[in-house]
Amino acid sequence: ATDGKLSSSLIDSAYETKDADTDAYIAKIMEQFDVQLSEVIGTSEVELVVEDPKTGVRIVRSAETNLGDFCADAYLAVTGADIAISNGGGIRAAVPAGEITYGDIINVHPFGNAICVIEATGQQILDALELGVMAMPEESGSFEQVAGITYEIHPDLPSSVVLDENGMFVSVDGEYRVQNVKVNGEELDLKKTYTLAGNNYSLMNGGGGLSMFKGNRVVQDSIMVDAEVLIRYIQDDLGGVIGKEYAQPYGQERIIAVE
């Protein structure tokens, strides 16, 4: 449905049945579905990107983008957590400037993951950020776009993340590439417990190798699917308009790569 192929393929298969009643029934369902995808849910004054506008290269899995900021901001606003993370691998498509449809938002988050809130220590959060940058300069689906928190990446340092045979996080055995982490302007306290918002794939199921959160206390479980969170944020918190605060395609300097 998200790339426009599901609708046509289902209708084509219906015609292959040569059953007029079945054809009409499926066509009616798909017409209703297409209407929902075309429903305008807001507008944007800027394009929200997954690719570098200068080169066309995908950067959402290796650097901050305005779409990454937007997604993490939505999680934070809807949940009221201290910190929010949105894995770059789960941010799949840009949002165009102008009218935004339901289909545009489904394209951003097509997997239907639910947003949840867990309790996590500062150390666990630091480890999650470190896992996300271990592949740099290559991209990683576990690279975290963030809200409520800022950090530096020192890619000149070799990654010392240790993974098990299944690609799950085990430890960091050397200097961290992620440094100078701050929560709302204050230094991250590694021993403090924070509330952390994100999707259940990452925080509860260990998706992308994030084993450090497994077994953590769940504060809010399956609040709503991630795409609905984005819609709620646009309509309830932004008054239906994504504004100029997201104008910079490279984000709001929440993530700084230090050469």
PDB file of C-alpha atoms in Angstrom:
ATOM      1  CA  ALA A   1       0.000   0.000   0.000  1.00  0.00           C
ATOM      2  CA  THR A   2       2.808   2.397   0.825  1.00  0.00           C
ATOM      3  CA  ASP A   3       4.313   2.388  -2.669  1.00  0.00           C
ATOM      4  CA  GLY A   4       1.033   2.276  -4.545  1.00  0.00           C
ATOM      5  CA  LYS A   5       1.584  -1.290  -5.763  1.00  0.00           C
ATOM      6  CA  LEU A   6      -0.677  -3.157  -3.364  1.00  0.00           C
ATOM      7  CA  SER A   7      -3.855  -1.515  -4.634  1.00  0.00           C
ATOM      8  CA  SER A   8      -3.259  -2.314  -8.301  1.00  0.00           C
ATOM      9  CA  SER A   9      -2.039  -5.857  -7.638  1.00  0.00           C
ATOM     10  CA  LEU A  10      -5.071  -6.748  -5.558  1.00  0.00           C
ATOM     11  CA  ILE A  11      -7.466  -5.355  -8.124  1.00  0.00           C
ATOM     12  CA  ASP A  12      -5.614  -7.186 -10.917  1.00  0.00           C
ATOM     13  CA  SER A  13      -5.917 -10.466  -9.022  1.00  0.00           C
ATOM     14  CA  ALA A  14      -9.601  -9.814  -8.499  1.00  0.00           C
ATOM     15  CA  TYR A  15     -10.144  -9.473 -12.216  1.00  0.00           C
ATOM     16  CA  GLU A  16      -8.359 -12.785 -12.718  1.00  0.00           C
ATOM     17  CA  THR A  17     -11.137 -14.486 -10.760  1.00  0.00           C
ATOM     18  CA  LYS A  18     -13.627 -13.535 -13.495  1.00  0.00           C
ATOM     19  CA  ASP A  19     -16.193 -13.217 -10.706  1.00  0.00           C
ATOM     20  CA  ALA A  20     -17.997  -9.916 -11.182  1.00  0.00           C
ATOM     21  CA  ASP A  21     -19.321  -9.802  -7.620  1.00  0.00           C
ATOM     22  CA  THR A  22     -15.878 -10.501  -6.137  1.00  0.00           C
ATOM     23  CA  ASP A  23     -14.293  -7.981  -8.476  1.00  0.00           C
ATOM     24  CA  ALA A  24     -16.755  -5.295  -7.409  1.00  0.00           C
ATOM     25  CA  TYR A  25     -16.334  -6.085  -3.726  1.00  0.00           C
ATOM     26  CA  ILE A  26     -12.517  -5.887  -3.799  1.00  0.00           C
ATOM     27  CA  ALA A  27     -12.572  -2.789  -5.981  1.00  0.00           C
ATOM     28  CA  LYS A  28     -14.856  -1.081  -3.461  1.00  0.00           C
ATOM     29  CA  ILE A  29     -12.531  -1.962  -0.562  1.00  0.00           C
ATOM     30  CA  MET A  30      -9.494  -0.688  -2.441  1.00  0.00           C
ATOM     31  CA  GLU A  31     -11.318   2.515  -3.401  1.00  0.00           C
ATOM     32  CA  GLN A  32     -12.013   3.176   0.276  1.00  0.00           C
ATOM     33  CA  PHE A  33      -8.398   2.388   1.137  1.00  0.00           C
ATOM     34  CA  ASP A  34      -7.101   4.740  -1.561  1.00  0.00           C
ATOM     35  CA  VAL A  35      -9.389   7.482  -0.298  1.00  0.00           C
ATOM     36  CA  GLN A  36      -7.915   7.096   3.193  1.00  0.00           C
ATOM     37  CA  LEU A  37      -4.353   7.252   1.856  1.00  0.00           C
ATOM     38  CA  SER A  38      -5.221  10.431  -0.031  1.00  0.00           C
ATOM     39  CA  GLU A  39      -6.756  12.111   3.013  1.00  0.00           C
ATOM     40  CA  VAL A  40      -4.949  15.367   3.834  1.00  0.00           C
ATOM     41  CA  ILE A  41      -3.913  15.421   7.486  1.00  0.00           C
ATOM     42  CA  GLY A  42      -1.857  18.633   7.490  1.00  0.00           C
ATOM     43  CA  THR A  43       0.671  20.716   5.608  1.00  0.00           C
ATOM     44  CA  SER A  44       4.404  21.295   5.760  1.00  0.00           C
ATOM     45  CA  GLU A  45       6.274  24.495   5.024  1.00  0.00           C
ATOM     46  CA  VAL A  46       9.452  22.470   4.391  1.00  0.00           C
ATOM     47  CA  GLU A  47      10.527  19.131   2.992  1.00  0.00           C
ATOM     48  CA  LEU A  48      11.540  16.603   5.645  1.00  0.00           C
ATOM     49  CA  VAL A  49      14.399  14.531   4.252  1.00  0.00           C
ATOM     50  CA  VAL A  50      16.003  11.115   4.467  1.00  0.00           C
ATOM     51  CA  GLU A  51      18.604  11.966   1.823  1.00  0.00           C
ATOM     52  CA  ASP A  52      21.254  14.660   1.605  1.00  0.00           C
ATOM     53  CA  PRO A  53      19.685  17.363  -0.590  1.00  0.00           C
ATOM     54  CA  LYS A  54      23.124  18.160  -2.016  1.00  0.00           C
ATOM     55  CA  THR A  55      24.112  14.645  -3.059  1.00  0.00           C
ATOM     56  CA  GLY A  56      20.964  12.523  -3.025  1.00  0.00           C
ATOM     57  CA  VAL A  57      22.714  10.016  -0.742  1.00  0.00           C
ATOM     58  CA  ARG A  58      20.645   8.568   2.119  1.00  0.00           C
ATOM     59  CA  ILE A  59      21.866  10.035   5.415  1.00  0.00           C
ATOM     60  CA  VAL A  60      19.055   9.307   7.896  1.00  0.00           C
ATOM     61  CA  ARG A  61      20.991   6.209   9.056  1.00  0.00           C
ATOM     62  CA  SER A  62      24.245   8.053   9.672  1.00  0.00           C
ATOM     63  CA  ALA A  63      23.464  11.702  10.468  1.00  0.00           C
ATOM     64  CA  GLU A  64      20.790  13.920  11.914  1.00  0.00           C
ATOM     65  CA  THR A  65      18.024  15.042   9.562  1.00  0.00           C
ATOM     66  CA  ASN A  66      14.987  17.239  10.032  1.00  0.00           C
ATOM     67  CA  LEU A  67      12.723  14.223   9.491  1.00  0.00           C
ATOM     68  CA  GLY A  68      14.594  12.349  12.210  1.00  0.00           C
ATOM     69  CA  ASP A  69      14.119  15.308  14.549  1.00  0.00           C
ATOM     70  CA  PHE A  70      10.436  15.440  13.657  1.00  0.00           C
ATOM     71  CA  CYS A  71       9.843  11.742  14.342  1.00  0.00           C
ATOM     72  CA  ALA A  72      11.642  11.822  17.686  1.00  0.00           C
ATOM     73  CA  ASP A  73       9.854  15.056  18.644  1.00  0.00           C
ATOM     74  CA  ALA A  74       6.518  13.379  17.921  1.00  0.00           C
ATOM     75  CA  TYR A  75       7.352  10.446  20.197  1.00  0.00           C
ATOM     76  CA  LEU A  76       8.396  12.844  22.943  1.00  0.00           C
ATOM     77  CA  ALA A  77       5.335  15.067  22.645  1.00  0.00           C
ATOM     78  CA  VAL A  78       2.809  12.235  22.651  1.00  0.00           C
ATOM     79  CA  THR A  79       4.413  10.231  25.472  1.00  0.00           C
ATOM     80  CA  GLY A  80       5.842  12.921  27.752  1.00  0.00           C
ATOM     81  CA  ALA A  81       9.037  10.886  28.203  1.00  0.00           C
ATOM     82  CA  ASP A  82      12.396  12.393  29.136  1.00  0.00           C
ATOM     83  CA  ILE A  83      14.086  11.211  25.934  1.00  0.00           C
ATOM     84  CA  ALA A  84      12.941   9.789  22.611  1.00  0.00           C
ATOM     85  CA  ILE A  85      14.843   7.814  20.003  1.00  0.00           C
ATOM     86  CA  SER A  86      13.809   6.860  16.470  1.00  0.00           C
ATOM     87  CA  ASN A  87      15.995   4.347  14.672  1.00  0.00           C
ATOM     88  CA  GLY A  88      17.075   5.578  11.247  1.00  0.00           C
ATOM     89  CA  GLY A  89      16.282   2.227   9.673  1.00  0.00           C
ATOM     90  CA  GLY A  90      12.618   2.716  10.511  1.00  0.00           C
ATOM     91  CA  ILE A  91      12.386   6.117   8.783  1.00  0.00           C
ATOM     92  CA  ARG A  92      11.732   5.135   5.200  1.00  0.00           C
ATOM     93  CA  ALA A  93      10.604   8.095   3.099  1.00  0.00           C
ATOM     94  CA  ALA A  94      10.731  11.873   2.932  1.00  0.00           C
ATOM     95  CA  VAL A  95       7.749  14.114   3.641  1.00  0.00           C
ATOM     96  CA  PRO A  96       7.160  16.645   0.851  1.00  0.00           C
ATOM     97  CA  ALA A  97       6.495  20.309   1.381  1.00  0.00           C
ATOM     98  CA  GLY A  98       2.860  21.288   0.899  1.00  0.00           C
ATOM     99  CA  GLU A  99      -0.153  19.151   1.690  1.00  0.00           C
ATOM    100  CA  ILE A 100       0.604  15.992   3.677  1.00  0.00           C
ATOM    101  CA  THR A 101      -1.583  12.950   3.195  1.00  0.00           C
ATOM    102  CA  TYR A 102      -2.164   9.939   5.364  1.00  0.00           C
ATOM    103  CA  GLY A 103      -0.242   7.970   2.751  1.00  0.00           C
ATOM    104  CA  ASP A 104       2.778  10.266   3.089  1.00  0.00           C
ATOM    105  CA  ILE A 105       2.980   9.473   6.798  1.00  0.00           C
ATOM    106  CA  ILE A 106       2.483   5.738   6.259  1.00  0.00           C
ATOM    107  CA  ASN A 107       5.425   5.895   3.840  1.00  0.00           C
ATOM    108  CA  VAL A 108       7.606   7.301   6.635  1.00  0.00           C
ATOM    109  CA  HIS A 109       6.692   4.530   9.100  1.00  0.00           C
ATOM    110  CA  PRO A 110       5.265   1.639   7.044  1.00  0.00           C
ATOM    111  CA  PHE A 111       5.894  -1.210   9.485  1.00  0.00           C
ATOM    112  CA  GLY A 112       3.186  -0.478  12.041  1.00  0.00           C
ATOM    113  CA  ASN A 113       5.454  -0.583  15.085  1.00  0.00           C
ATOM    114  CA  ALA A 114       3.861   0.602  18.323  1.00  0.00           C
ATOM    115  CA  ILE A 115       5.334   3.401  20.393  1.00  0.00           C
ATOM    116  CA  CYS A 116       6.125   2.602  24.008  1.00  0.00           C
ATOM    117  CA  VAL A 117       7.966   4.092  26.971  1.00  0.00           C
ATOM    118  CA  ILE A 118      10.435   2.207  29.138  1.00  0.00           C
ATOM    119  CA  GLU A 119      12.708   3.051  32.027  1.00  0.00           C
ATOM    120  CA  ALA A 120      16.394   3.007  31.067  1.00  0.00           C
ATOM    121  CA  THR A 121      19.610   4.009  32.763  1.00  0.00           C
ATOM    122  CA  GLY A 122      21.928   6.611  31.344  1.00  0.00           C
ATOM    123  CA  GLN A 123      24.451   3.846  30.707  1.00  0.00           C
ATOM    124  CA  GLN A 124      21.950   1.853  28.645  1.00  0.00           C
ATOM    125  CA  ILE A 125      21.039   4.925  26.617  1.00  0.00           C
ATOM    126  CA  LEU A 126      24.710   5.698  25.989  1.00  0.00           C
ATOM    127  CA  ASP A 127      25.274   2.105  24.860  1.00  0.00           C
ATOM    128  CA  ALA A 128      22.330   2.340  22.458  1.00  0.00           C
ATOM    129  CA  LEU A 129      23.734   5.501  20.900  1.00  0.00           C
ATOM    130  CA  GLU A 130      27.166   3.881  20.661  1.00  0.00           C
ATOM    131  CA  LEU A 131      25.742   0.848  18.894  1.00  0.00           C
ATOM    132  CA  GLY A 132      24.123   3.164  16.345  1.00  0.00           C
ATOM    133  CA  VAL A 133      27.435   4.755  15.323  1.00  0.00           C
ATOM    134  CA  MET A 134      29.641   1.666  15.338  1.00  0.00           C
ATOM    135  CA  ALA A 135      29.534   1.296  11.542  1.00  0.00           C
ATOM    136  CA  MET A 136      30.421   4.890  10.706  1.00  0.00           C
ATOM    137  CA  PRO A 137      31.304   6.133   8.134  1.00  0.00           C
ATOM    138  CA  GLU A 138      28.921   3.453   6.840  1.00  0.00           C
ATOM    139  CA  GLU A 139      25.243   3.701   7.705  1.00  0.00           C
ATOM    140  CA  SER A 140      23.352   1.625  10.257  1.00  0.00           C
ATOM    141  CA  GLY A 141      19.649   0.993  10.764  1.00  0.00           C
ATOM    142  CA  SER A 142      20.294   1.357  14.505  1.00  0.00           C
ATOM    143  CA  PHE A 143      21.535   4.946  14.176  1.00  0.00           C
ATOM    144  CA  GLU A 144      19.331   6.934  16.535  1.00  0.00           C
ATOM    145  CA  GLN A 145      17.576  10.176  15.705  1.00  0.00           C
ATOM    146  CA  VAL A 146      16.793  11.844  19.018  1.00  0.00           C
ATOM    147  CA  ALA A 147      14.727  14.321  21.024  1.00  0.00           C
ATOM    148  CA  GLY A 148      15.346  15.560  24.552  1.00  0.00           C
ATOM    149  CA  ILE A 149      19.013  14.627  24.212  1.00  0.00           C
ATOM    150  CA  THR A 150      22.084  15.774  22.272  1.00  0.00           C
ATOM    151  CA  TYR A 151      25.394  14.063  21.588  1.00  0.00           C
ATOM    152  CA  GLU A 152      28.685  14.211  19.750  1.00  0.00           C
ATOM    153  CA  ILE A 153      30.132  11.506  17.522  1.00  0.00           C
ATOM    154  CA  HIS A 154      33.902  11.095  17.237  1.00  0.00           C
ATOM    155  CA  PRO A 155      34.194   8.878  14.142  1.00  0.00           C
ATOM    156  CA  ASP A 156      38.001   9.072  14.167  1.00  0.00           C
ATOM    157  CA  LEU A 157      37.966   6.755  17.180  1.00  0.00           C
ATOM    158  CA  PRO A 158      37.784   3.046  16.321  1.00  0.00           C
ATOM    159  CA  SER A 159      34.535   1.367  17.329  1.00  0.00           C
ATOM    160  CA  SER A 160      34.944  -0.986  20.286  1.00  0.00           C
ATOM    161  CA  VAL A 161      31.382  -2.297  20.367  1.00  0.00           C
ATOM    162  CA  VAL A 162      31.215  -6.040  20.974  1.00  0.00           C
ATOM    163  CA  LEU A 163      28.346  -8.035  19.462  1.00  0.00           C
ATOM    164  CA  ASP A 164      27.395 -11.655  19.997  1.00  0.00           C
ATOM    165  CA  GLU A 165      26.976 -14.217  17.224  1.00  0.00           C
ATOM    166  CA  ASN A 166      23.436 -12.970  16.609  1.00  0.00           C
ATOM    167  CA  GLY A 167      24.474  -9.342  16.196  1.00  0.00           C
ATOM    168  CA  MET A 168      23.171  -8.316  19.615  1.00  0.00           C
ATOM    169  CA  PHE A 169      24.953  -5.757  21.773  1.00  0.00           C
ATOM    170  CA  VAL A 170      27.243  -7.174  24.464  1.00  0.00           C
ATOM    171  CA  SER A 171      29.535  -4.356  25.619  1.00  0.00           C
ATOM    172  CA  VAL A 172      31.867  -1.519  24.708  1.00  0.00           C
ATOM    173  CA  ASP A 173      35.459  -2.518  25.355  1.00  0.00           C
ATOM    174  CA  GLY A 174      37.201   0.777  24.659  1.00  0.00           C
ATOM    175  CA  GLU A 175      36.671   4.506  24.321  1.00  0.00           C
ATOM    176  CA  TYR A 176      33.198   5.599  23.289  1.00  0.00           C
ATOM    177  CA  ARG A 177      32.688   7.328  19.965  1.00  0.00           C
ATOM    178  CA  VAL A 178      29.596   8.959  21.483  1.00  0.00           C
ATOM    179  CA  GLN A 179      30.590  11.697  23.913  1.00  0.00           C
ATOM    180  CA  ASN A 180      29.307  14.866  25.564  1.00  0.00           C
ATOM    181  CA  VAL A 181      25.780  13.485  25.884  1.00  0.00           C
ATOM    182  CA  LYS A 182      23.308  15.900  27.422  1.00  0.00           C
ATOM    183  CA  VAL A 183      19.689  15.523  28.469  1.00  0.00           C
ATOM    184  CA  ASN A 184      17.847  18.816  28.174  1.00  0.00           C
ATOM    185  CA  GLY A 185      21.190  20.576  28.484  1.00  0.00           C
ATOM    186  CA  GLU A 186      22.458  18.614  31.498  1.00  0.00           C
ATOM    187  CA  GLU A 187      25.140  15.947  31.372  1.00  0.00           C
ATOM    188  CA  LEU A 188      23.805  12.414  31.008  1.00  0.00           C
ATOM    189  CA  ASP A 189      23.935  10.645  34.365  1.00  0.00           C
ATOM    190  CA  LEU A 190      24.956   7.051  33.673  1.00  0.00           C
ATOM    191  CA  LYS A 191      23.418   5.819  36.927  1.00  0.00           C
ATOM    192  CA  LYS A 192      20.163   7.745  36.675  1.00  0.00           C
ATOM    193  CA  THR A 193      16.961   6.155  35.388  1.00  0.00           C
ATOM    194  CA  TYR A 194      15.205   8.052  32.604  1.00  0.00           C
ATOM    195  CA  THR A 195      11.954   7.463  30.752  1.00  0.00           C
ATOM    196  CA  LEU A 196      12.728   6.598  27.145  1.00  0.00           C
ATOM    197  CA  ALA A 197      10.240   6.617  24.257  1.00  0.00           C
ATOM    198  CA  GLY A 198      10.672   4.680  21.034  1.00  0.00           C
ATOM    199  CA  ASN A 199       9.140   1.859  19.056  1.00  0.00           C
ATOM    200  CA  ASN A 200       8.596  -1.578  20.507  1.00  0.00           C
ATOM    201  CA  TYR A 201      10.824  -3.127  17.826  1.00  0.00           C
ATOM    202  CA  SER A 202      13.841  -1.365  19.345  1.00  0.00           C
ATOM    203  CA  LEU A 203      13.007  -0.974  23.013  1.00  0.00           C
ATOM    204  CA  MET A 204      11.129  -4.176  23.811  1.00  0.00           C
ATOM    205  CA  ASN A 205      12.158  -6.651  21.118  1.00  0.00           C
ATOM    206  CA  GLY A 206      15.861  -5.867  20.854  1.00  0.00           C
ATOM    207  CA  GLY A 207      15.547  -4.922  17.187  1.00  0.00           C
ATOM    208  CA  GLY A 208      18.739  -3.741  15.537  1.00  0.00           C
ATOM    209  CA  GLY A 209      20.824  -5.364  18.257  1.00  0.00           C
ATOM    210  CA  LEU A 210      19.521  -3.218  21.143  1.00  0.00           C
ATOM    211  CA  SER A 211      19.692  -5.971  23.732  1.00  0.00           C
ATOM    212  CA  MET A 212      20.601  -3.514  26.503  1.00  0.00           C
ATOM    213  CA  PHE A 213      16.910  -2.658  27.022  1.00  0.00           C
ATOM    214  CA  LYS A 214      15.526  -6.179  27.236  1.00  0.00           C
ATOM    215  CA  GLY A 215      13.691  -6.773  30.498  1.00  0.00           C
ATOM    216  CA  ASN A 216      13.481  -3.086  31.404  1.00  0.00           C
ATOM    217  CA  ARG A 217      10.336  -1.839  33.132  1.00  0.00           C
ATOM    218  CA  VAL A 218       7.682  -0.783  30.623  1.00  0.00           C
ATOM    219  CA  VAL A 219       5.956   2.461  31.623  1.00  0.00           C
ATOM    220  CA  GLN A 220       3.623   2.800  28.627  1.00  0.00           C
ATOM    221  CA  ASP A 221       3.045  -0.159  26.320  1.00  0.00           C
ATOM    222  CA  SER A 222       1.769   0.051  22.728  1.00  0.00           C
ATOM    223  CA  ILE A 223       0.402   3.581  23.003  1.00  0.00           C
ATOM    224  CA  MET A 224      -0.416   3.711  19.279  1.00  0.00           C
ATOM    225  CA  VAL A 225       1.306   2.797  16.048  1.00  0.00           C
ATOM    226  CA  ASP A 226       4.189   5.038  15.056  1.00  0.00           C
ATOM    227  CA  ALA A 227       2.504   6.577  12.009  1.00  0.00           C
ATOM    228  CA  GLU A 228      -0.491   7.603  14.130  1.00  0.00           C
ATOM    229  CA  VAL A 229       1.897   9.257  16.586  1.00  0.00           C
ATOM    230  CA  LEU A 230       3.257  11.422  13.771  1.00  0.00           C
ATOM    231  CA  ILE A 231      -0.269  12.384  12.717  1.00  0.00           C
ATOM    232  CA  ARG A 232      -1.270  13.180  16.302  1.00  0.00           C
ATOM    233  CA  TYR A 233       1.824  15.384  16.665  1.00  0.00           C
ATOM    234  CA  ILE A 234       1.053  17.298  13.471  1.00  0.00           C
ATOM    235  CA  GLN A 235      -2.579  17.878  14.297  1.00  0.00           C
ATOM    236  CA  ASP A 236      -2.548  18.334  18.066  1.00  0.00           C
ATOM    237  CA  ASP A 237       0.863  19.836  18.823  1.00  0.00           C
ATOM    238  CA  LEU A 238       1.770  21.672  15.608  1.00  0.00           C
ATOM    239  CA  GLY A 239      -1.711  22.914  14.761  1.00  0.00           C
ATOM    240  CA  GLY A 240      -1.712  21.047  11.470  1.00  0.00           C
ATOM    241  CA  VAL A 241       1.424  22.737  10.112  1.00  0.00           C
ATOM    242  CA  ILE A 242       5.038  21.532  10.160  1.00  0.00           C
ATOM    243  CA  GLY A 243       6.806  24.882  10.376  1.00  0.00           C
ATOM    244  CA  LYS A 244      10.122  26.573   9.785  1.00  0.00           C
ATOM    245  CA  GLU A 245      11.640  25.111  12.949  1.00  0.00           C
ATOM    246  CA  TYR A 246      12.320  22.088  10.744  1.00  0.00           C
ATOM    247  CA  ALA A 247      13.667  24.111   7.814  1.00  0.00           C
ATOM    248  CA  GLN A 248      17.277  22.939   8.137  1.00  0.00           C
ATOM    249  CA  PRO A 249      17.506  19.547   6.384  1.00  0.00           C
ATOM    250  CA  TYR A 250      20.456  18.558   8.575  1.00  0.00           C
ATOM    251  CA  GLY A 251      18.464  19.101  11.734  1.00  0.00           C
ATOM    252  CA  GLN A 252      18.801  21.226  14.828  1.00  0.00           C
ATOM    253  CA  GLU A 253      22.362  20.281  15.857  1.00  0.00           C
ATOM    254  CA  ARG A 254      21.269  17.572  18.251  1.00  0.00           C
ATOM    255  CA  ILE A 255      23.911  15.236  16.790  1.00  0.00           C
ATOM    256  CA  ILE A 256      27.324  16.673  15.981  1.00  0.00           C
ATOM    257  CA  ALA A 257      30.050  14.733  14.177  1.00  0.00           C
ATOM    258  CA  VAL A 258      33.399  15.972  15.484  1.00  0.00           C
ATOM    259  CA  GLU A 259      36.276  15.676  13.048  1.00  0.00           C
TER     260      GLU A 259
END
